[in-house]
């Protein structure tokens, strides 16, 4: 791709959220070309600065065209590149230490505390992450993960070793590809021609540029033992406090943000806490509007709850033409035509699009409650069959990165909106995953303790124990079915595959 063509693809006036894009290519004759082409794909991940290293020197610029001209002049088989969105004092990358080179996409909430704890001189969370990773790699990575509070995806290049890692839940996307001698990594799989793998968050991988071998290190996941032996009231108070702290740390750097609101207990808790904290926010959801489709009951309920809470709530109504256009875009982004997955992604995609129009840069989502609070039907079945419910929850949590989190990231990032998930906070997860299952579910209800937290926050019982029909309180599969039939398709799958 030429620089002239890239000028047309990049809208340099866009505002973006707190995110970055990272790319690495090693032992590949076309490393520079791949790096240049990648800008088409990750242009939404940061436009405040650009940096690249060939292992010998670092080249940086705040203007993309002048940066790409410098990039084109490089002659190398090995390259590591970063594009930045700057908030506060965050500087350009790659970073360089006495030992190696470093790039990352991160949001470390406790970085200033860690600089004091370890007596490290760092001006940004990225610099702290680099120096702390250097300190712990390769023999004490468990301690590194114990220290870090916040999502990250990183790459560290020292001598002949390239190391890539990500946070334990997998909030920040990171994919890699290892073909014969070549090793590549990127924030999005499209850069790897969709032939890469998502990095398992419980693995740290190291590529040796000389031997061209790949090795793995295992990272211990959250433990479900020992089970917490506390009074119920203590558990409720602790969960409420940890959710509040998780929300506070994810919203302290933004003046205004959005909340994906369905009227269910998960999003109602987030909304109530944000209101109590006197935050500035807008609630969002989206529905398909057509004369043959009634307004979903969950949306009506959500509207009622928002009115009672006295919070702003925007319902994005989309007709046939707009929905079909959105479906095409979502299919291209998540790269599947499975109706259930496309239908689930549409409300988030549309909410993020509206949030961007409202100049909202961050969207809070209730993702993670089903996994940690035992919200799925198979959790109840596990309880009935005498299985370890918390172990089942932990296994579900381990898989969250492979589809849901990546999909959420992709369909919102295209609108330059960053997803943040308070329920996947490190401190909250490590606590809830040890709560005795009897406090999480019974024969009638799931996520019991979360519902009781809702009542402690002042929400009525009918709100706290409301059962949603769908995950986001709306059902876009009806839109797929309606539009498909209108175009002569009997099956949703056939309609989606035709787009």
Short mmCIF file of C-alpha atoms in Angstrom, two decimals:
data_model
loop_
_atom_site.label_atom_id
_atom_site.label_comp_id
_atom_site.label_asym_id
_atom_site.label_seq_id
_atom_site.Cartn_x
_atom_site.Cartn_y
_atom_site.Cartn_z
CA UNK A 1 0.00 0.00 0.00
CA UNK A 2 1.36 3.41 -0.96
CA UNK A 3 1.47 6.48 1.26
CA UNK A 4 -0.81 8.24 -1.22
CA UNK A 5 -3.51 5.61 -0.73
CA UNK A 6 -3.08 5.70 3.03
CA UNK A 7 -3.87 9.43 3.06
CA UNK A 8 -7.35 8.60 1.82
CA UNK A 9 -7.85 5.83 4.39
CA UNK A 10 -6.82 7.80 7.45
CA UNK A 11 -9.03 10.44 8.98
CA UNK A 12 -6.48 12.38 10.99
CA UNK A 13 -9.10 14.55 12.68
CA UNK A 14 -10.70 11.62 14.52
CA UNK A 15 -10.62 11.62 18.30
CA UNK A 16 -9.76 8.29 19.90
CA UNK A 17 -9.99 6.62 23.29
CA UNK A 18 -7.23 5.39 25.53
CA UNK A 19 -5.83 2.62 23.41
CA UNK A 20 -2.85 1.78 21.25
CA UNK A 21 -1.91 -0.56 18.43
CA UNK A 22 1.14 -2.82 18.40
CA UNK A 23 2.73 -4.81 15.58
CA UNK A 24 5.87 -6.94 15.35
CA UNK A 25 7.42 -8.83 12.41
CA UNK A 26 10.60 -10.94 12.69
CA UNK A 27 12.69 -12.85 10.16
CA UNK A 28 10.54 -11.68 7.27
CA UNK A 29 11.90 -10.02 4.12
CA UNK A 30 8.68 -7.99 3.81
CA UNK A 31 8.69 -6.71 7.40
CA UNK A 32 8.56 -3.04 6.36
CA UNK A 33 5.75 -3.58 3.84
CA UNK A 34 3.70 -5.49 6.42
CA UNK A 35 4.21 -2.68 8.91
CA UNK A 36 3.05 -0.03 6.43
CA UNK A 37 0.01 -2.07 5.37
CA UNK A 38 -1.00 -2.60 9.00
CA UNK A 39 -1.89 1.09 9.36
CA UNK A 40 -5.03 0.54 7.29
CA UNK A 41 -6.25 -1.91 9.90
CA UNK A 42 -5.19 -0.37 13.20
CA UNK A 43 -5.61 3.29 12.30
CA UNK A 44 -8.37 3.57 14.91
CA UNK A 45 -6.10 2.51 17.76
CA UNK A 46 -4.17 5.73 18.04
CA UNK A 47 -3.27 8.77 15.95
CA UNK A 48 -1.26 10.92 18.35
CA UNK A 49 2.12 9.40 17.63
CA UNK A 50 3.94 6.63 15.82
CA UNK A 51 7.11 4.74 16.50
CA UNK A 52 9.14 1.88 15.07
CA UNK A 53 12.40 0.10 15.80
CA UNK A 54 14.52 -2.29 13.78
CA UNK A 55 16.45 -3.30 16.90
CA UNK A 56 19.20 -0.76 16.29
CA UNK A 57 17.46 2.59 16.40
CA UNK A 58 14.06 4.04 17.23
CA UNK A 59 12.18 6.24 14.75
CA UNK A 60 9.24 8.32 15.98
CA UNK A 61 6.92 11.02 14.69
CA UNK A 62 3.63 12.65 15.57
CA UNK A 63 2.58 12.98 11.91
CA UNK A 64 1.67 9.78 10.11
CA UNK A 65 2.73 10.77 6.59
CA UNK A 66 6.20 11.92 7.62
CA UNK A 67 6.51 8.82 9.82
CA UNK A 68 5.60 6.50 6.95
CA UNK A 69 8.19 8.16 4.72
CA UNK A 70 10.81 7.35 7.36
CA UNK A 71 9.44 3.84 7.72
CA UNK A 72 9.69 3.18 3.97
CA UNK A 73 13.43 3.89 4.08
CA UNK A 74 14.13 1.12 6.59
CA UNK A 75 15.78 -2.05 5.33
CA UNK A 76 15.24 -4.79 7.89
CA UNK A 77 13.75 -8.24 8.43
CA UNK A 78 12.86 -7.41 12.04
CA UNK A 79 10.54 -4.63 13.09
CA UNK A 80 8.47 -3.60 16.10
CA UNK A 81 5.93 -0.78 15.75
CA UNK A 82 3.49 1.20 17.88
CA UNK A 83 0.79 3.79 17.28
CA UNK A 84 -0.28 5.91 20.22
CA UNK A 85 -3.29 7.61 21.62
CA UNK A 86 -2.01 10.09 24.15
CA UNK A 87 -3.81 11.08 27.33
CA UNK A 88 -1.96 12.96 30.03
CA UNK A 89 1.80 12.62 29.92
CA UNK A 90 1.92 9.36 27.98
CA UNK A 91 4.85 9.45 25.55
CA UNK A 92 5.80 7.90 22.25
CA UNK A 93 6.90 4.31 21.94
CA UNK A 94 8.90 2.11 21.43
CA UNK A 95 10.57 2.61 24.80
CA UNK A 96 14.19 1.73 25.39
CA UNK A 97 15.91 0.60 28.58
CA UNK A 98 19.45 -0.49 29.32
CA UNK A 99 18.46 -4.04 28.41
CA UNK A 100 15.92 -3.93 25.61
CA UNK A 101 13.11 -2.38 23.58
CA UNK A 102 9.45 -2.32 24.56
CA UNK A 103 5.97 -1.57 23.19
CA UNK A 104 2.59 -2.00 24.83
CA UNK A 105 -1.10 -1.22 24.89
CA UNK A 106 -1.89 -0.78 28.57
CA UNK A 107 -3.89 0.89 31.29
CA UNK A 108 -2.18 0.18 34.62
CA UNK A 109 -4.27 1.52 37.47
CA UNK A 110 -1.70 1.08 40.24
CA UNK A 111 1.44 2.13 38.36
CA UNK A 112 2.28 5.06 40.64
CA UNK A 113 1.98 2.82 43.69
CA UNK A 114 4.32 0.30 42.05
CA UNK A 115 6.96 2.93 41.31
CA UNK A 116 7.17 3.58 45.06
CA UNK A 117 6.95 -0.09 46.06
CA UNK A 118 9.82 -1.09 43.78
CA UNK A 119 11.67 2.25 43.86
CA UNK A 120 11.43 2.50 40.09
CA UNK A 121 11.72 5.84 38.33
CA UNK A 122 8.96 5.86 35.73
CA UNK A 123 6.98 8.74 34.25
CA UNK A 124 4.16 6.68 32.70
CA UNK A 125 2.39 3.38 33.24
CA UNK A 126 4.01 2.04 30.06
CA UNK A 127 7.50 2.80 31.34
CA UNK A 128 6.68 1.20 34.70
CA UNK A 129 5.37 -1.88 32.91
CA UNK A 130 8.60 -2.20 30.93
CA UNK A 131 10.93 -1.83 33.90
CA UNK A 132 8.88 -4.17 36.07
CA UNK A 133 8.70 -6.78 33.31
CA UNK A 134 12.47 -6.58 32.93
CA UNK A 135 12.86 -7.10 36.65
CA UNK A 136 10.71 -10.23 36.75
CA UNK A 137 11.42 -11.86 33.35
CA UNK A 138 12.00 -14.75 32.93
CA UNK A 139 12.11 -16.44 36.35
CA UNK A 140 9.55 -14.53 38.43
CA UNK A 141 6.69 -13.73 36.07
CA UNK A 142 4.18 -14.92 38.65
CA UNK A 143 5.20 -11.99 40.85
CA UNK A 144 4.84 -9.64 37.88
CA UNK A 145 1.23 -10.70 37.35
CA UNK A 146 0.55 -10.41 41.08
CA UNK A 147 1.75 -6.80 41.03
CA UNK A 148 0.03 -5.46 37.93
CA UNK A 149 -3.53 -4.17 38.21
CA UNK A 150 -4.92 -3.34 34.80
CA UNK A 151 -5.18 -4.63 31.22
CA UNK A 152 -2.10 -4.82 28.99
CA UNK A 153 -0.64 -6.36 25.86
CA UNK A 154 3.14 -6.05 25.61
CA UNK A 155 6.17 -6.99 23.56
CA UNK A 156 9.74 -6.92 24.86
CA UNK A 157 12.78 -7.31 22.58
CA UNK A 158 16.15 -7.98 24.12
CA UNK A 159 19.13 -9.39 22.23
CA UNK A 160 17.79 -12.37 20.25
CA UNK A 161 14.59 -12.75 22.30
CA UNK A 162 11.15 -11.33 21.55
CA UNK A 163 8.65 -11.82 24.39
CA UNK A 164 4.90 -11.20 24.16
CA UNK A 165 2.37 -11.29 27.01
CA UNK A 166 -1.04 -9.96 28.00
CA UNK A 167 -3.16 -9.48 31.11
CA UNK A 168 -4.57 -12.63 32.71
CA UNK A 169 -8.16 -12.10 31.53
CA UNK A 170 -7.13 -11.02 28.04
CA UNK A 171 -8.81 -7.60 27.97
CA UNK A 172 -6.24 -6.13 25.58
CA UNK A 173 -6.16 -8.04 22.29
CA UNK A 174 -2.97 -9.74 21.13
CA UNK A 175 -2.57 -12.27 18.32
CA UNK A 176 0.51 -14.00 16.96
CA UNK A 177 1.56 -16.06 13.96
CA UNK A 178 4.46 -18.49 13.75
CA UNK A 179 5.14 -19.89 10.27
CA UNK A 180 8.33 -21.84 9.69
CA UNK A 181 10.96 -19.22 10.50
CA UNK A 182 8.79 -16.09 10.70
CA UNK A 183 7.17 -14.73 13.85
CA UNK A 184 4.60 -11.93 13.89
CA UNK A 185 2.26 -10.40 16.48
CA UNK A 186 -0.40 -7.70 16.32
CA UNK A 187 -3.35 -6.13 18.09
CA UNK A 188 -5.69 -7.48 15.41
CA UNK A 189 -5.66 -10.78 13.55
CA UNK A 190 -6.40 -9.12 10.20
CA UNK A 191 -2.81 -7.84 10.18
CA UNK A 192 -1.74 -11.49 10.26
CA UNK A 193 -4.01 -12.31 7.30
CA UNK A 194 -6.41 -13.94 9.80
CA UNK A 195 -3.97 -16.83 10.13
CA UNK A 196 -2.82 -15.99 13.62
CA UNK A 197 -3.82 -17.30 17.03
CA UNK A 198 -5.05 -15.29 19.94
CA UNK A 199 -2.45 -15.43 22.66
CA UNK A 200 -3.71 -17.45 25.61
CA UNK A 201 -3.46 -15.00 28.56
CA UNK A 202 -2.06 -17.78 30.75
CA UNK A 203 0.94 -18.10 28.41
CA UNK A 204 3.98 -15.91 27.90
CA UNK A 205 5.74 -16.77 24.64
CA UNK A 206 9.34 -16.10 23.65
CA UNK A 207 10.67 -16.17 20.10
CA UNK A 208 14.39 -16.52 19.46
CA UNK A 209 15.37 -14.58 16.33
CA UNK A 210 18.55 -16.66 15.89
CA UNK A 211 17.31 -20.21 16.48
CA UNK A 212 13.83 -19.25 15.20
CA UNK A 213 12.25 -21.35 17.95
CA UNK A 214 9.17 -20.50 20.00
CA UNK A 215 8.87 -21.36 23.71
CA UNK A 216 6.06 -20.93 26.25
CA UNK A 217 5.82 -20.19 29.95
CA UNK A 218 2.67 -20.94 31.93
CA UNK A 219 1.13 -18.31 34.18
CA UNK A 220 -1.10 -19.40 37.04
CA UNK A 221 -4.74 -18.41 36.63
CA UNK A 222 -7.02 -17.19 39.42
CA UNK A 223 -7.39 -19.79 42.14
CA UNK A 224 -10.81 -20.92 43.39
CA UNK A 225 -9.27 -22.07 46.69
CA UNK A 226 -9.54 -21.63 49.57
CA UNK A 227 -13.29 -21.01 49.56
CA UNK A 228 -14.14 -17.85 51.50
CA UNK A 229 -15.57 -18.62 54.92
CA UNK A 230 -17.34 -15.33 55.63
CA UNK A 231 -20.80 -14.34 56.77
CA UNK A 232 -23.16 -13.52 53.92
CA UNK A 233 -23.39 -9.85 54.92
CA UNK A 234 -19.58 -9.58 54.83
CA UNK A 235 -19.51 -11.08 51.34
CA UNK A 236 -22.16 -8.67 50.09
CA UNK A 237 -20.34 -5.66 51.55
CA UNK A 238 -17.01 -6.76 50.10
CA UNK A 239 -18.45 -7.37 46.63
CA UNK A 240 -20.19 -4.00 46.65
CA UNK A 241 -16.99 -2.22 47.68
CA UNK A 242 -14.88 -4.01 45.06
CA UNK A 243 -17.36 -3.25 42.27
CA UNK A 244 -17.40 0.41 43.31
CA UNK A 245 -13.59 0.60 43.30
CA UNK A 246 -13.46 -1.18 39.92
CA UNK A 247 -15.81 1.43 38.43
CA UNK A 248 -13.99 4.35 40.04
CA UNK A 249 -10.57 3.36 38.69
CA UNK A 250 -12.00 2.88 35.17
CA UNK A 251 -13.71 6.27 35.05
CA UNK A 252 -11.37 8.60 36.92
CA UNK A 253 -9.56 9.70 33.74
CA UNK A 254 -12.66 10.52 31.65
CA UNK A 255 -14.98 13.50 32.00
CA UNK A 256 -17.89 11.73 30.36
CA UNK A 257 -18.50 8.11 29.39
CA UNK A 258 -21.20 5.69 28.29
CA UNK A 259 -22.80 2.65 29.89
CA UNK A 260 -24.24 -0.26 27.92
CA UNK A 261 -27.59 -0.45 29.71
CA UNK A 262 -30.12 -3.27 29.45
CA UNK A 263 -32.06 -2.80 32.68
CA UNK A 264 -30.70 -6.08 34.01
CA UNK A 265 -29.10 -6.34 37.43
CA UNK A 266 -25.53 -6.12 36.04
CA UNK A 267 -25.89 -2.83 34.18
CA UNK A 268 -28.29 -1.41 36.78
CA UNK A 269 -25.62 -1.82 39.46
CA UNK A 270 -23.02 -0.05 37.32
CA UNK A 271 -25.47 2.76 36.58
CA UNK A 272 -26.51 3.17 40.22
CA UNK A 273 -22.91 3.31 41.45
CA UNK A 274 -21.96 5.82 38.75
CA UNK A 275 -24.89 7.98 39.77
CA UNK A 276 -23.88 7.73 43.46
CA UNK A 277 -20.33 8.72 42.50
CA UNK A 278 -21.80 11.73 40.65
CA UNK A 279 -20.22 10.69 37.37
CA UNK A 280 -21.16 12.22 34.02
CA UNK A 281 -22.50 9.48 31.73
CA UNK A 282 -25.09 8.41 29.16
CA UNK A 283 -26.74 4.97 29.03
CA UNK A 284 -27.08 3.28 25.63
CA UNK A 285 -28.82 0.39 23.96
CA UNK A 286 -30.07 -0.31 20.45
CA UNK A 287 -33.18 -1.88 18.91
CA UNK A 288 -34.38 -2.91 15.49
CA UNK A 289 -37.40 -0.83 14.43
CA UNK A 290 -39.92 -2.35 12.02
CA UNK A 291 -43.72 -2.47 11.81
CA UNK A 292 -43.69 -6.27 12.19
CA UNK A 293 -41.46 -6.26 15.29
CA UNK A 294 -42.62 -5.08 18.70
CA UNK A 295 -40.38 -3.14 21.04
CA UNK A 296 -38.57 -5.79 23.18
CA UNK A 297 -39.96 -6.09 26.71
CA UNK A 298 -36.47 -5.79 28.15
CA UNK A 299 -35.96 -2.43 26.45
CA UNK A 300 -39.27 -1.18 27.82
CA UNK A 301 -38.19 -2.34 31.26
CA UNK A 302 -34.78 -0.66 30.84
CA UNK A 303 -36.47 2.60 29.84
CA UNK A 304 -38.63 2.40 32.97
CA UNK A 305 -35.62 1.77 35.23
CA UNK A 306 -33.60 4.59 33.66
CA UNK A 307 -36.51 6.94 34.27
CA UNK A 308 -36.78 5.85 37.90
CA UNK A 309 -33.03 6.27 38.41
CA UNK A 310 -33.21 9.64 36.65
CA UNK A 311 -30.31 8.86 34.32
CA UNK A 312 -29.99 9.74 30.60
CA UNK A 313 -30.80 6.78 28.36
CA UNK A 314 -30.46 6.74 24.57
CA UNK A 315 -32.19 3.97 22.67
CA UNK A 316 -30.75 3.79 19.18
CA UNK A 317 -33.55 2.77 16.83
CA UNK A 318 -32.45 1.44 13.45
CA UNK A 319 -34.63 0.55 10.50
CA UNK A 320 -34.17 -2.05 7.77
CA UNK A 321 -31.66 -0.18 5.60
CA UNK A 322 -29.48 1.00 8.50
CA UNK A 323 -29.56 -2.44 10.12
CA UNK A 324 -28.54 -4.19 6.90
CA UNK A 325 -25.60 -1.79 6.55
CA UNK A 326 -24.60 -2.43 10.17
CA UNK A 327 -24.87 -6.20 9.67
CA UNK A 328 -22.45 -6.02 6.73
CA UNK A 329 -19.95 -4.04 8.80
CA UNK A 330 -20.24 -6.36 11.79
CA UNK A 331 -19.72 -9.46 9.65
CA UNK A 332 -16.59 -7.90 8.19
CA UNK A 333 -15.31 -7.03 11.66
CA UNK A 334 -16.00 -10.27 13.55
CA UNK A 335 -15.50 -12.44 10.46
CA UNK A 336 -18.38 -14.81 10.98
CA UNK A 337 -21.90 -15.15 9.57
CA UNK A 338 -23.28 -17.11 12.51
CA UNK A 339 -26.64 -15.41 13.27
CA UNK A 340 -26.29 -15.65 17.05
CA UNK A 341 -22.85 -13.98 17.06
CA UNK A 342 -23.81 -11.31 14.55
CA UNK A 343 -27.00 -10.55 16.46
CA UNK A 344 -25.13 -10.29 19.76
CA UNK A 345 -22.53 -7.91 18.29
CA UNK A 346 -24.99 -5.50 16.66
CA UNK A 347 -26.26 -3.66 19.80
CA UNK A 348 -22.71 -3.02 21.00
CA UNK A 349 -21.60 -1.89 17.55
CA UNK A 350 -24.55 0.53 17.27
CA UNK A 351 -24.18 1.81 20.84
CA UNK A 352 -20.49 2.53 20.26
CA UNK A 353 -21.29 4.33 17.00
CA UNK A 354 -23.78 6.59 18.77
CA UNK A 355 -21.35 7.11 21.66
CA UNK A 356 -18.75 8.37 19.22
CA UNK A 357 -21.26 10.83 17.76
CA UNK A 358 -21.80 12.05 21.32
CA UNK A 359 -18.01 12.42 21.69
CA UNK A 360 -17.95 9.61 24.23
CA UNK A 361 -14.59 7.83 24.31
CA UNK A 362 -15.21 5.11 26.91
CA UNK A 363 -18.08 2.65 27.21
CA UNK A 364 -18.61 0.58 30.37
CA UNK A 365 -20.01 -2.90 29.81
CA UNK A 366 -21.28 -5.52 32.28
CA UNK A 367 -19.23 -8.25 30.60
CA UNK A 368 -18.01 -10.96 33.00
CA UNK A 369 -20.87 -11.34 35.48
CA UNK A 370 -22.14 -14.60 34.00
CA UNK A 371 -18.71 -16.15 34.36
CA UNK A 372 -17.74 -15.08 37.87
CA UNK A 373 -21.18 -15.02 39.53
CA UNK A 374 -22.38 -18.35 38.01
CA UNK A 375 -24.97 -16.89 35.66
CA UNK A 376 -25.23 -19.63 33.04
CA UNK A 377 -27.58 -22.60 33.05
CA UNK A 378 -24.66 -25.03 32.98
CA UNK A 379 -23.57 -23.60 36.32
CA UNK A 380 -26.87 -24.72 37.83
CA UNK A 381 -26.45 -28.13 36.24
CA UNK A 382 -22.97 -28.35 37.72
CA UNK A 383 -24.44 -27.60 41.16
CA UNK A 384 -27.11 -30.27 40.75
CA UNK A 385 -24.52 -32.82 39.66
CA UNK A 386 -22.27 -32.04 42.61
CA UNK A 387 -19.47 -30.48 40.57
CA UNK A 388 -17.21 -27.67 41.75
CA UNK A 389 -19.18 -24.66 40.47
CA UNK A 390 -16.35 -22.20 41.05
CA UNK A 391 -14.01 -24.36 39.02
CA UNK A 392 -16.56 -24.35 36.19
CA UNK A 393 -16.77 -20.54 36.52
CA UNK A 394 -12.98 -20.26 36.35
CA UNK A 395 -12.87 -22.40 33.21
CA UNK A 396 -15.51 -20.17 31.59
CA UNK A 397 -13.51 -17.10 32.54
CA UNK A 398 -10.39 -18.60 30.97
CA UNK A 399 -12.19 -18.88 27.63
CA UNK A 400 -13.63 -15.37 27.63
CA UNK A 401 -10.70 -13.87 25.69
CA UNK A 402 -11.05 -16.20 22.71
CA UNK A 403 -14.29 -14.75 21.31
CA UNK A 404 -16.34 -12.38 23.45
CA UNK A 405 -13.62 -9.97 24.58
CA UNK A 406 -11.95 -9.83 21.18
CA UNK A 407 -15.29 -9.30 19.44
CA UNK A 408 -16.28 -6.56 21.92
CA UNK A 409 -12.97 -4.82 21.34
CA UNK A 410 -13.16 -4.97 17.55
CA UNK A 411 -16.76 -3.75 17.11
CA UNK A 412 -16.26 -0.77 19.44
CA UNK A 413 -12.72 0.17 18.44
CA UNK A 414 -13.81 0.74 14.86
CA UNK A 415 -15.72 3.72 16.26
CA UNK A 416 -12.73 4.84 18.36
CA UNK A 417 -14.56 3.88 21.53
CA UNK A 418 -12.84 1.90 24.26
CA UNK A 419 -14.62 -0.85 26.18
CA UNK A 420 -13.98 -1.11 29.92
CA UNK A 421 -15.41 -3.95 32.01
CA UNK A 422 -15.54 -3.30 35.78
CA UNK A 423 -16.72 -6.84 36.59
CA UNK A 424 -13.47 -8.21 35.16
CA UNK A 425 -11.40 -6.19 37.61
CA UNK A 426 -8.52 -8.23 39.02
CA UNK A 427 -9.40 -7.70 42.68
CA UNK A 428 -13.09 -8.38 42.14
CA UNK A 429 -12.49 -11.55 40.11
CA UNK A 430 -9.99 -13.03 42.56
CA UNK A 431 -12.48 -12.49 45.40
CA UNK A 432 -15.74 -13.57 43.75
CA UNK A 433 -14.24 -16.73 42.26
CA UNK A 434 -13.81 -18.01 45.85
CA UNK A 435 -17.30 -17.21 47.14
CA UNK A 436 -19.19 -20.41 48.11
CA UNK A 437 -21.57 -21.44 45.30
CA UNK A 438 -24.56 -21.48 47.68
CA UNK A 439 -24.35 -17.67 47.72
CA UNK A 440 -24.27 -17.50 43.91
CA UNK A 441 -27.17 -19.66 42.81
CA UNK A 442 -30.04 -21.86 43.90
CA UNK A 443 -32.87 -23.74 42.18
CA UNK A 444 -34.63 -20.51 41.19
CA UNK A 445 -32.02 -17.77 40.67
CA UNK A 446 -28.46 -17.31 39.48
CA UNK A 447 -26.05 -14.48 40.38
CA UNK A 448 -27.76 -14.37 43.79
CA UNK A 449 -25.14 -12.37 45.66
CA UNK A 450 -25.00 -9.79 42.86
CA UNK A 451 -28.76 -9.34 43.14
CA UNK A 452 -28.41 -8.80 46.87
CA UNK A 453 -25.70 -6.22 46.23
CA UNK A 454 -28.23 -4.45 44.00
CA UNK A 455 -30.71 -4.33 46.86
CA UNK A 456 -28.01 -3.01 49.21
CA UNK A 457 -27.49 -0.20 46.71
CA UNK A 458 -31.16 0.71 46.99
CA UNK A 459 -32.56 -1.00 43.89
CA UNK A 460 -36.00 -2.52 44.31
CA UNK A 461 -36.33 -6.30 44.51
CA UNK A 462 -38.21 -6.51 41.19
CA UNK A 463 -35.25 -4.78 39.53
CA UNK A 464 -32.60 -6.78 41.36
CA UNK A 465 -34.31 -10.08 40.51
CA UNK A 466 -35.48 -9.17 37.00
CA UNK A 467 -34.77 -11.87 34.43
CA UNK A 468 -33.64 -10.58 31.06
CA UNK A 469 -34.64 -12.46 27.93
CA UNK A 470 -31.36 -11.78 26.12
CA UNK A 471 -27.82 -10.76 27.08
CA UNK A 472 -28.15 -7.10 26.11
CA UNK A 473 -31.87 -6.79 26.67
CA UNK A 474 -32.64 -6.81 22.93
CA UNK A 475 -32.85 -9.40 20.18
CA UNK A 476 -31.32 -8.44 16.85
CA UNK A 477 -31.74 -11.96 15.52
CA UNK A 478 -35.29 -10.82 14.66
CA UNK A 479 -33.83 -8.08 12.48
CA UNK A 480 -31.72 -10.63 10.61
CA UNK A 481 -34.75 -12.87 10.16
CA UNK A 482 -37.04 -10.02 9.02
CA UNK A 483 -34.58 -8.56 6.51
CA UNK A 484 -33.62 -12.00 5.25
CA UNK A 485 -37.25 -12.97 4.57
CA UNK A 486 -37.84 -9.66 2.82
CA UNK A 487 -35.00 -10.52 0.44
CA UNK A 488 -36.29 -14.02 -0.18
CA UNK A 489 -34.10 -16.04 2.16
CA UNK A 490 -35.66 -18.80 4.27
CA UNK A 491 -32.65 -19.23 6.54
CA UNK A 492 -30.79 -16.51 8.43
CA UNK A 493 -27.47 -18.19 7.64
CA UNK A 494 -28.09 -17.99 3.89
CA UNK A 495 -28.99 -14.31 4.10
CA UNK A 496 -25.87 -13.44 6.12
CA UNK A 497 -23.61 -15.42 3.80
CA UNK A 498 -25.00 -13.48 0.83
CA UNK A 499 -23.80 -10.15 2.21
#
